[in-house]
Coordinates of C-alpha atoms in Angstrom, one line a residue:
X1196 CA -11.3 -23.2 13.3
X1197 CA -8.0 -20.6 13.7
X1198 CA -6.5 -20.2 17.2
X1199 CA -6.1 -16.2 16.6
X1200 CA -8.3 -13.5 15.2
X1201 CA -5.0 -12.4 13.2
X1202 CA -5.1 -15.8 10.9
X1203 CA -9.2 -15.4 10.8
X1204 CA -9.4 -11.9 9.5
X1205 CA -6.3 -12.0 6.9
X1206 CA -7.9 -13.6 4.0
X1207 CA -9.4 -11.3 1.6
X1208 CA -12.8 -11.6 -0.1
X1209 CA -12.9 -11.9 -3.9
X1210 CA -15.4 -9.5 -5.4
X1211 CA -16.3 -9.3 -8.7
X1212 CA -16.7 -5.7 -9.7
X1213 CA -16.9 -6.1 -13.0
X1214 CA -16.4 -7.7 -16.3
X1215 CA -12.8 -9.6 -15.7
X1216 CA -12.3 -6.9 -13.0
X1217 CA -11.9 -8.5 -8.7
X1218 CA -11.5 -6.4 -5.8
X1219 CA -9.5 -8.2 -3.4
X1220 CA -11.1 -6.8 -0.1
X1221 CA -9.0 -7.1 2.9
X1222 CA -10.3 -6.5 6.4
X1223 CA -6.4 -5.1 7.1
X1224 CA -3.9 -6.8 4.5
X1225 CA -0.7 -6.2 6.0
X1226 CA -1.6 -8.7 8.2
X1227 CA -0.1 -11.3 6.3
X1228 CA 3.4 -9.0 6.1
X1229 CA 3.5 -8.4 10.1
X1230 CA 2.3 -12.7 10.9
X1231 CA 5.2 -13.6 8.1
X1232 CA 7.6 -11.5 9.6
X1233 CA 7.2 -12.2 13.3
X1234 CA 7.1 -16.2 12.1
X1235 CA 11.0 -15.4 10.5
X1236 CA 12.1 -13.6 13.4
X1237 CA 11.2 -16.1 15.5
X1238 CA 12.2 -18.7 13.7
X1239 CA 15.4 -17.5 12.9
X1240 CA 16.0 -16.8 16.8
X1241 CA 16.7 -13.2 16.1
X1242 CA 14.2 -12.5 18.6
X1243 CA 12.3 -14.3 20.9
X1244 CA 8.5 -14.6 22.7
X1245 CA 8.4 -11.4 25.5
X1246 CA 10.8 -9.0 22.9
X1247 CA 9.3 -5.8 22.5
X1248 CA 9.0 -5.2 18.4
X1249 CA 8.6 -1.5 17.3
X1250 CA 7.8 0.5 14.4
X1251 CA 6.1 3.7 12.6
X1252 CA 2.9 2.9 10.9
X1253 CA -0.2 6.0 9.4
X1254 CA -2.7 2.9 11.1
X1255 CA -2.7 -0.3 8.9
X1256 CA 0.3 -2.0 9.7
X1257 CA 0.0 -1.0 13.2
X1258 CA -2.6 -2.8 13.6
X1259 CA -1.3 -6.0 12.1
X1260 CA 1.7 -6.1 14.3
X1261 CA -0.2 -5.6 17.4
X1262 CA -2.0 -8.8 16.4
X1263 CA 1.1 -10.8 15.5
X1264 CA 2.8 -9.4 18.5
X1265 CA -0.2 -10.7 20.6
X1266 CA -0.2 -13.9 18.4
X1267 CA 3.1 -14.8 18.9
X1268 CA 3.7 -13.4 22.7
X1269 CA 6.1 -10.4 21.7
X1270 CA 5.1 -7.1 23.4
X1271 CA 4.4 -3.8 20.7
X1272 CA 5.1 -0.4 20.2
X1273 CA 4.4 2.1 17.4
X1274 CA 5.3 5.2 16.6
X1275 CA 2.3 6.9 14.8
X1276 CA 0.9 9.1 12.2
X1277 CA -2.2 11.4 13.4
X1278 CA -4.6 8.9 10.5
X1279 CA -4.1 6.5 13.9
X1280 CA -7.8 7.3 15.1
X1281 CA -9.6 6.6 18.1
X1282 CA -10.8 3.5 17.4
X1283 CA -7.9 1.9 16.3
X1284 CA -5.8 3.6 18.9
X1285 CA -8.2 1.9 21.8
X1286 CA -7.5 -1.8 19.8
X1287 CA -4.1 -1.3 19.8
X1288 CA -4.0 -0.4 24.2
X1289 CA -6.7 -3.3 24.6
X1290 CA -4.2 -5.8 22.5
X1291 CA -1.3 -4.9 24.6
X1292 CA 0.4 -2.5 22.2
X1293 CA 1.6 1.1 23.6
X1294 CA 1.4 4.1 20.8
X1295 CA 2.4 7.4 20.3
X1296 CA 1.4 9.7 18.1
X1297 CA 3.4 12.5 16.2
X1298 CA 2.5 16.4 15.7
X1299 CA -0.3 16.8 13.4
X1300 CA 1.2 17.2 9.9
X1301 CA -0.4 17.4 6.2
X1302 CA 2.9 17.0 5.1
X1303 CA 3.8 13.4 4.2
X1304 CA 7.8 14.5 3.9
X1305 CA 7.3 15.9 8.1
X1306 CA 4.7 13.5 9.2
X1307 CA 7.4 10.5 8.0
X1308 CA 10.7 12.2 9.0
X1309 CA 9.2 12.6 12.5
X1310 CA 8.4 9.3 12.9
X1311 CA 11.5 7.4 12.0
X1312 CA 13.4 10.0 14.3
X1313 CA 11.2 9.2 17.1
X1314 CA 12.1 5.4 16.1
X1315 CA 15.7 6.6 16.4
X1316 CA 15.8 8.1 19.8
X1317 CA 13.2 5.0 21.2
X1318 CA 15.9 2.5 19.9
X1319 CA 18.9 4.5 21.7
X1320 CA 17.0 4.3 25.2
X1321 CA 15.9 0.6 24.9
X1322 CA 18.8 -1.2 22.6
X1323 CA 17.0 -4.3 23.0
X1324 CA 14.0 -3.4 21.5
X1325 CA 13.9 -4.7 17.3
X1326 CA 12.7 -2.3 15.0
X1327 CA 11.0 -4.0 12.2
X1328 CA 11.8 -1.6 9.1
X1329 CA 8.8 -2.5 7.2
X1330 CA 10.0 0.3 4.9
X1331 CA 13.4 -1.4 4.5
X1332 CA 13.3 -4.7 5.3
X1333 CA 12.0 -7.6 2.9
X1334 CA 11.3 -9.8 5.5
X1335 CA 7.8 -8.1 4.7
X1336 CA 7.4 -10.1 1.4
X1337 CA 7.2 -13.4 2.7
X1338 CA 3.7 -13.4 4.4
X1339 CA 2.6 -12.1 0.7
X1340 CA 3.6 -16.0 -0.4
X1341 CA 0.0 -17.0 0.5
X1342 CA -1.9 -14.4 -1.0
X1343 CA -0.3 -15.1 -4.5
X1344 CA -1.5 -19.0 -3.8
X1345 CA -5.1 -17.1 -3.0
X1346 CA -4.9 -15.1 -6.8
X1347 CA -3.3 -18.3 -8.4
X1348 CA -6.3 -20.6 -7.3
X1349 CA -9.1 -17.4 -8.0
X1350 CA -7.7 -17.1 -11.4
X1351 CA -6.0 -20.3 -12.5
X1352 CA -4.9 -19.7 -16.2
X1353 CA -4.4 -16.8 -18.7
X1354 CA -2.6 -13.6 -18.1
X1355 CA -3.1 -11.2 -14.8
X1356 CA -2.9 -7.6 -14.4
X1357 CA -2.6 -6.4 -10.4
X1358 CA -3.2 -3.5 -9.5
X1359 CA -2.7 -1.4 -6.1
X1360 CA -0.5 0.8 -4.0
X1361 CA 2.9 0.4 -3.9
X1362 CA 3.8 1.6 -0.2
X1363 CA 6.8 -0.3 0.9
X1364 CA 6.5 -2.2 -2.1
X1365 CA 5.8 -5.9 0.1
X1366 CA 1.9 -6.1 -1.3
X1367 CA 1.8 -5.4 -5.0
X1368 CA 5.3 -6.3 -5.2
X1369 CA 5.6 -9.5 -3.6
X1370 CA 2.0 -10.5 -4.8
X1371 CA 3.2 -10.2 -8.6
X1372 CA 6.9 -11.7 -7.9
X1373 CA 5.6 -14.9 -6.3
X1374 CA 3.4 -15.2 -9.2
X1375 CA 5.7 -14.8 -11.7
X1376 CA 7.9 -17.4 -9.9
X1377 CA 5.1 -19.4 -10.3
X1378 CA 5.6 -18.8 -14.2
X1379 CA 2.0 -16.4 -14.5
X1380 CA 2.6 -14.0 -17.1
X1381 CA 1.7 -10.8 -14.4
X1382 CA 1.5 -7.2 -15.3
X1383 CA 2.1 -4.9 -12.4
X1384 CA 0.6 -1.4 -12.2
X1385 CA 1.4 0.3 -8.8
X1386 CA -0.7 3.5 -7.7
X1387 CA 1.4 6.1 -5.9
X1388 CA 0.2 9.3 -4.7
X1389 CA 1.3 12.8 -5.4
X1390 CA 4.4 14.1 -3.6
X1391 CA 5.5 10.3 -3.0
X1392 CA 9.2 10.2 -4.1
X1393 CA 9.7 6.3 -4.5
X1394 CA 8.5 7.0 -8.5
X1395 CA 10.1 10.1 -8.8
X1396 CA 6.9 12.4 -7.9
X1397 CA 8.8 14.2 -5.1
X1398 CA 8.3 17.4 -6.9
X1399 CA 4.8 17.5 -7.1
X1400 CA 1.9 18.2 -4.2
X1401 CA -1.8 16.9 -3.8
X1402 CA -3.6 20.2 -2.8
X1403 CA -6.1 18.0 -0.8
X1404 CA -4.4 15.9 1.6
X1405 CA -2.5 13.1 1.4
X1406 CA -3.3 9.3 0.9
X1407 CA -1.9 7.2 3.9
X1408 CA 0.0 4.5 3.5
X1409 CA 0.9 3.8 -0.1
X1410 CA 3.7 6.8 -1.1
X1411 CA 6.7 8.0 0.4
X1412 CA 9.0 11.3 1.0
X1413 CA 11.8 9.1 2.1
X1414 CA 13.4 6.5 0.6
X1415 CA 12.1 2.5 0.9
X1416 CA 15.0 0.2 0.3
X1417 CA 12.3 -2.7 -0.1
X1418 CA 10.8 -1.1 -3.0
X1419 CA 11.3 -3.4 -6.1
X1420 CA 11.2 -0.8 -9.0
X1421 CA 12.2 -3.3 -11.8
X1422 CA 9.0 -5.3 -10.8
X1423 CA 6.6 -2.8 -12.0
X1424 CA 5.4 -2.6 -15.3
X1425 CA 2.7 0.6 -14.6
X1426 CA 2.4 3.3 -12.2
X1427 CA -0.6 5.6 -11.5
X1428 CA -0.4 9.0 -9.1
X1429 CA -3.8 9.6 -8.2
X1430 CA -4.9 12.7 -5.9
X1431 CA -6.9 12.3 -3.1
X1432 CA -10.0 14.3 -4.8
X1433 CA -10.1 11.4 -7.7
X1434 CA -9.4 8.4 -5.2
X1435 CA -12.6 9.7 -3.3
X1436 CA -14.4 10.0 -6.3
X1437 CA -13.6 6.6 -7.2
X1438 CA -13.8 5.2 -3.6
X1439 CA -17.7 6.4 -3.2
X1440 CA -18.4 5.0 -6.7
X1441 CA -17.0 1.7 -5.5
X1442 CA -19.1 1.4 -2.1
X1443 CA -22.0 2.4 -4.2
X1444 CA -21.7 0.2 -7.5
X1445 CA -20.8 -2.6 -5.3
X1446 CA -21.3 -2.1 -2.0
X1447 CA -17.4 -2.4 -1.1
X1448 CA -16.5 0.1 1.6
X1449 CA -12.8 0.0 1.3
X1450 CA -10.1 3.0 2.0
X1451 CA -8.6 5.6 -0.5
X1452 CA -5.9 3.5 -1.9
X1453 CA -8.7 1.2 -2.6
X1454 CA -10.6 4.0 -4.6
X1455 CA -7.6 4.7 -6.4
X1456 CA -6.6 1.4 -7.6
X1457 CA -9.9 1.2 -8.7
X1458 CA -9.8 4.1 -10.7
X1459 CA -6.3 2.9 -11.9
X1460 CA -7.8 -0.9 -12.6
X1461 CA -10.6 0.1 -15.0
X1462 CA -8.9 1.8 -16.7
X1463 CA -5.6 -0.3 -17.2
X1464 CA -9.0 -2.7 -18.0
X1465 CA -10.1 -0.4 -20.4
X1466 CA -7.1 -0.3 -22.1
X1467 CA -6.2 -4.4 -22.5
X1468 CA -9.6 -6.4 -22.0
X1469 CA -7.1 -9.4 -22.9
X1470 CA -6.4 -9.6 -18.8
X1471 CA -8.1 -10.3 -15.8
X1472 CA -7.4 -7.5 -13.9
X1473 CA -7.2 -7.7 -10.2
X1474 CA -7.1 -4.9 -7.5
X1475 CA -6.3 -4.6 -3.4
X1476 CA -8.7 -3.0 -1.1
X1477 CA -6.1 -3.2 1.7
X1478 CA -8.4 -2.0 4.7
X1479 CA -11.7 -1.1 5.0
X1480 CA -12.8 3.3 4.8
X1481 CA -13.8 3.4 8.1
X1482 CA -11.1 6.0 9.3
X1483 CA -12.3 8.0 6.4
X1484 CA -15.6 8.3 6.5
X1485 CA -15.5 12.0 7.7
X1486 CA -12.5 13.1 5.8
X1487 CA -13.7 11.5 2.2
X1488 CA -17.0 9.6 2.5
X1489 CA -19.1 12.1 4.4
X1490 CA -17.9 14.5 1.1
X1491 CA -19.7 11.8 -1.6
X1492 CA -22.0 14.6 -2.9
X1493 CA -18.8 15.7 -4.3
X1494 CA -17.7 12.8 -5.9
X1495 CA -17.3 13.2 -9.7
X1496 CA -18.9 10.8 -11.9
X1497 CA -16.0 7.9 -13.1
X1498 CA -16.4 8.5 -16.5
X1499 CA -15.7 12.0 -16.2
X1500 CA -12.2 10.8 -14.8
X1501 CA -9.2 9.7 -17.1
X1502 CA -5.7 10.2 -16.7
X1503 CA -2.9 12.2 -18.3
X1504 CA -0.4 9.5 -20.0
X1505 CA 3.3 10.5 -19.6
X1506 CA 6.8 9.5 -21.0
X1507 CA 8.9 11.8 -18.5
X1508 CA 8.4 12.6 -14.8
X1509 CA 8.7 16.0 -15.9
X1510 CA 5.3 15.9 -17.1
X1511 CA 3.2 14.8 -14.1
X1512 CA 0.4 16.9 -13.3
X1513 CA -2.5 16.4 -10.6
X1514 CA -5.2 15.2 -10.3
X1515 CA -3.9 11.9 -12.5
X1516 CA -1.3 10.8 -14.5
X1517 CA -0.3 7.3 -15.8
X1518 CA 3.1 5.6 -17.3
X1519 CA 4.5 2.7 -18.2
X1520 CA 7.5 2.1 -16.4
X1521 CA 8.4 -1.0 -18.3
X1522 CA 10.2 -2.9 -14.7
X1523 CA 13.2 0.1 -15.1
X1524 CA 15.9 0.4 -12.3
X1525 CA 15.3 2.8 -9.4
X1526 CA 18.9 4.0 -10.7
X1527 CA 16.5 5.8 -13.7
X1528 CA 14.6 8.2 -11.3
X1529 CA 16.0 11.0 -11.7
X1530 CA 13.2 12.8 -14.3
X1531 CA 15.2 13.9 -17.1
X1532 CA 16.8 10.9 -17.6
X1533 CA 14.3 8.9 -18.9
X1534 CA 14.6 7.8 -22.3
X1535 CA 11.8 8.3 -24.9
X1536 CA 9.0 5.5 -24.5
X1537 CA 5.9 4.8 -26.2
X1538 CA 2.8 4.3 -24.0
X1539 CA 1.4 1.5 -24.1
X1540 CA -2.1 2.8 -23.9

C-alpha cells in the first residue's frame, strides 16, 4: 500500500518488445528525479515543508514536482512551455501548483530562453522562493538510484546497453552511472534531437517540430558527456514513425522520445545482439495524439528507416544520424575538433 500517488505511479513497467530488447514504460519518469530531490532538500534543511519550489518544465517534470511538492507539503510553481496541455495544466491547478505558460514558440532556442528569464524575474520578486535547476543541478540524479536497482534486478548478469533521451542528462545518465558503480559493464546510447546543442547539433534544424524534453539550445551543467558511449539525433518525422510502430507492434503508447529511443534501440540491437538492450518510454503519448499519432497513416515502415553513421558533427544531417561518442569531454564539442574515429557499427 503507498501513502501518495507519486510513489504508486513511478515504477515503470518492463515490456518485452523484442528479442533481448525492454521498454521501460513510465507513467511519468521524472518522478523519481523531482521525489529524490525534494527528499535532499528537505533533508538537508535547505528548504522546508510550506517553501514554494519553482521551475521551467515542456510538461513532464512539471508534473512530477507538483506531486512531490504535494507529497512533501511544499507549494509549486512552473514556468511552462506551450506542450503543457489542458489536461495536464487542470492536474497541476487541482494539485495545488500555479503555472504559466510562455508565447507559443517552435523554436526550442526561444521557447527555453523565455522560460529561464521568466524564472529570473519570478526569483527577483519572491527571493525566498528555491528554484530547482533541474537543467543544472545534480541533485536530480539521486532519485535515478532506484531505477538502476529496478534494471539490475530485470537483468541480473551479462552486459547492458540503455538507451534514451539525454535531456538534462539525470535519466539515462544517472541510470547507466549507478550501474556501472554497481560494476555492470553498461553501454550508454543517448538520443538527442535536432537543433539540441548539448551534442554539438546546435547548427542543425528539424523542419517538423521539435521533440520536448530531451534536447537543449542552452547549456545543462548536469549533462555528463563522458558517460555516453552513443548518441542518436532523430527528427520528429522518424520518432513518429517509430512511435506508431511501437503502440502497434506492442501496444505501448508512449511519447516521441519514446519512438525515438526505439528507433535508436533496435538498431544499436541490430548492430551488437551480444547485449540486452534496454530503452525509456518516459511518459505516455497522450499530449501527442493530435500532433503525431492522429498523423499514423504517415508513418514510414521501420525497416525503411536507418541512420546516417558519422565521425564529425560536421556531418549531421536530418532525418537521422548516429556516432559513437566513445564517453569524450564536453570540452570536445566544438565540431571540427573531433579526432578521426572509427564507428563502431
Amino acid at each position: 500500500m503507498h501513502d501518495h500517488l507519486a510513489e504508486a505511479i513511478k515504477d515503470p513497467d518492463p515490456i518485452r518488445v523484442g528479442d533481448d530488447l525492454i521498454c521501460l514504460r513510465f507513467e511519468t519518469m521524472k518522478v523519481y528525479s523531482a521525489l529524490g530531490a525534494v527528499r535532499h532538500l528537505l533533508d538537508s534543511g535547505a528548504v522546508k515543508p510550506g517553501d514554494t519550489l519553482i521551475d521551467s518544465s515542456s510538461g513532464i517534470y512539471a508534473h512530477a514536482l507538483a506531486l512531490a511538492c504535494h507529497r512533501y507539503g511544499m507549494k509549486c510553481h512552473i514556468v511552462g512551455s506551450t506542450t503543457v496541455d489542458r489536461p495536464l495544466k487542470i492536474q497541476l491547478e487541482i494539485l495545488g501548483a500555479t503555472i504559466e505558460q510562455v508565447p507559443s514558440s517552435n523554436n526550442l532556442q526561444l521557447d527555453q530562453n523565455l522560460r529561464v528569464r521568466r524564472i529570473g524575474e519570478i526569483l527577483r520578486d519572491n527571493p525566498t522562493y528555491h528554484w530547482m535547476r533541474q537543467y543544472h543541478d545534480e541533485i536530480h540524479y539521486l532519485g535515478y538510484s532506484a531505477v538502476a536497482d529496478l534494471v539490475d534486478d530485470l537483468v541480473p548478469t551479462g552486459p547492458l546497453c540503455l538507451v534514451g533521451g539525454v535531456g538534462t542528462g539525470a535519466s539515462t545518465g544517472a541510470i547507466a552511472a549507478f550501474l556501472r558503480d554497481r560494476g555492470r559493464d553498461v553501454n550508454l546510447v543517448g538520443v538527442q534531437p535536432f537543433g539540441s546543442i548539448t551534442f554539438g547539433a546546435g547548427h542543425t534544424q528539424d523542419p517538423e517540430m521539435i521533440i520536448a524534453g530531451i534536447g537543449s539550445s542552452i547549456e545543462f551543467q548536469n549533462v555528463r558527456h563522458d558517460l555516453y558511449d552513443r548518441l542518436h539525433w532523430v527528427s520528429f518525422e522518424y520518432a513518429m514513425s517509430a512511435a506508431v510502430d511501437l503502440l502497434r507492434t506492442s501496444g505501448v503508447f508512449a511519447g516521441l522520445s519514446a519512438g525515438a529511443a526505439y528507433l535508436s534501440a533496435l538498431w544499436e540491437h541490430n548492430c551488437d545482439s551480444s547485449r540486452k538492450h534496454v530503452f525509456l518510454a518516459a511518459d505516455t503519448g497522450t499530449r501527442y495524439v493530435e500532433s503525431a499519432f492522429a498523423r499514423h497513416a504517415e508513418a514510414r515502415p521501420m525497416n525503411a528507416m536507418r541512420p546516417r553513421e558519422i565521425e564529425s558533427l560536421d556531418d549531421l544531417a536530418v532525418p537521422w544520424s548516429a556516432m559513437s561518442w566513445d564517453r569524450r569531454e564536453s570540452s570536445q564539442l566544438r565540431r571540427r575538433e573531433f579526432p578521426s574515429a572509427t564507428p563502431s557499427h
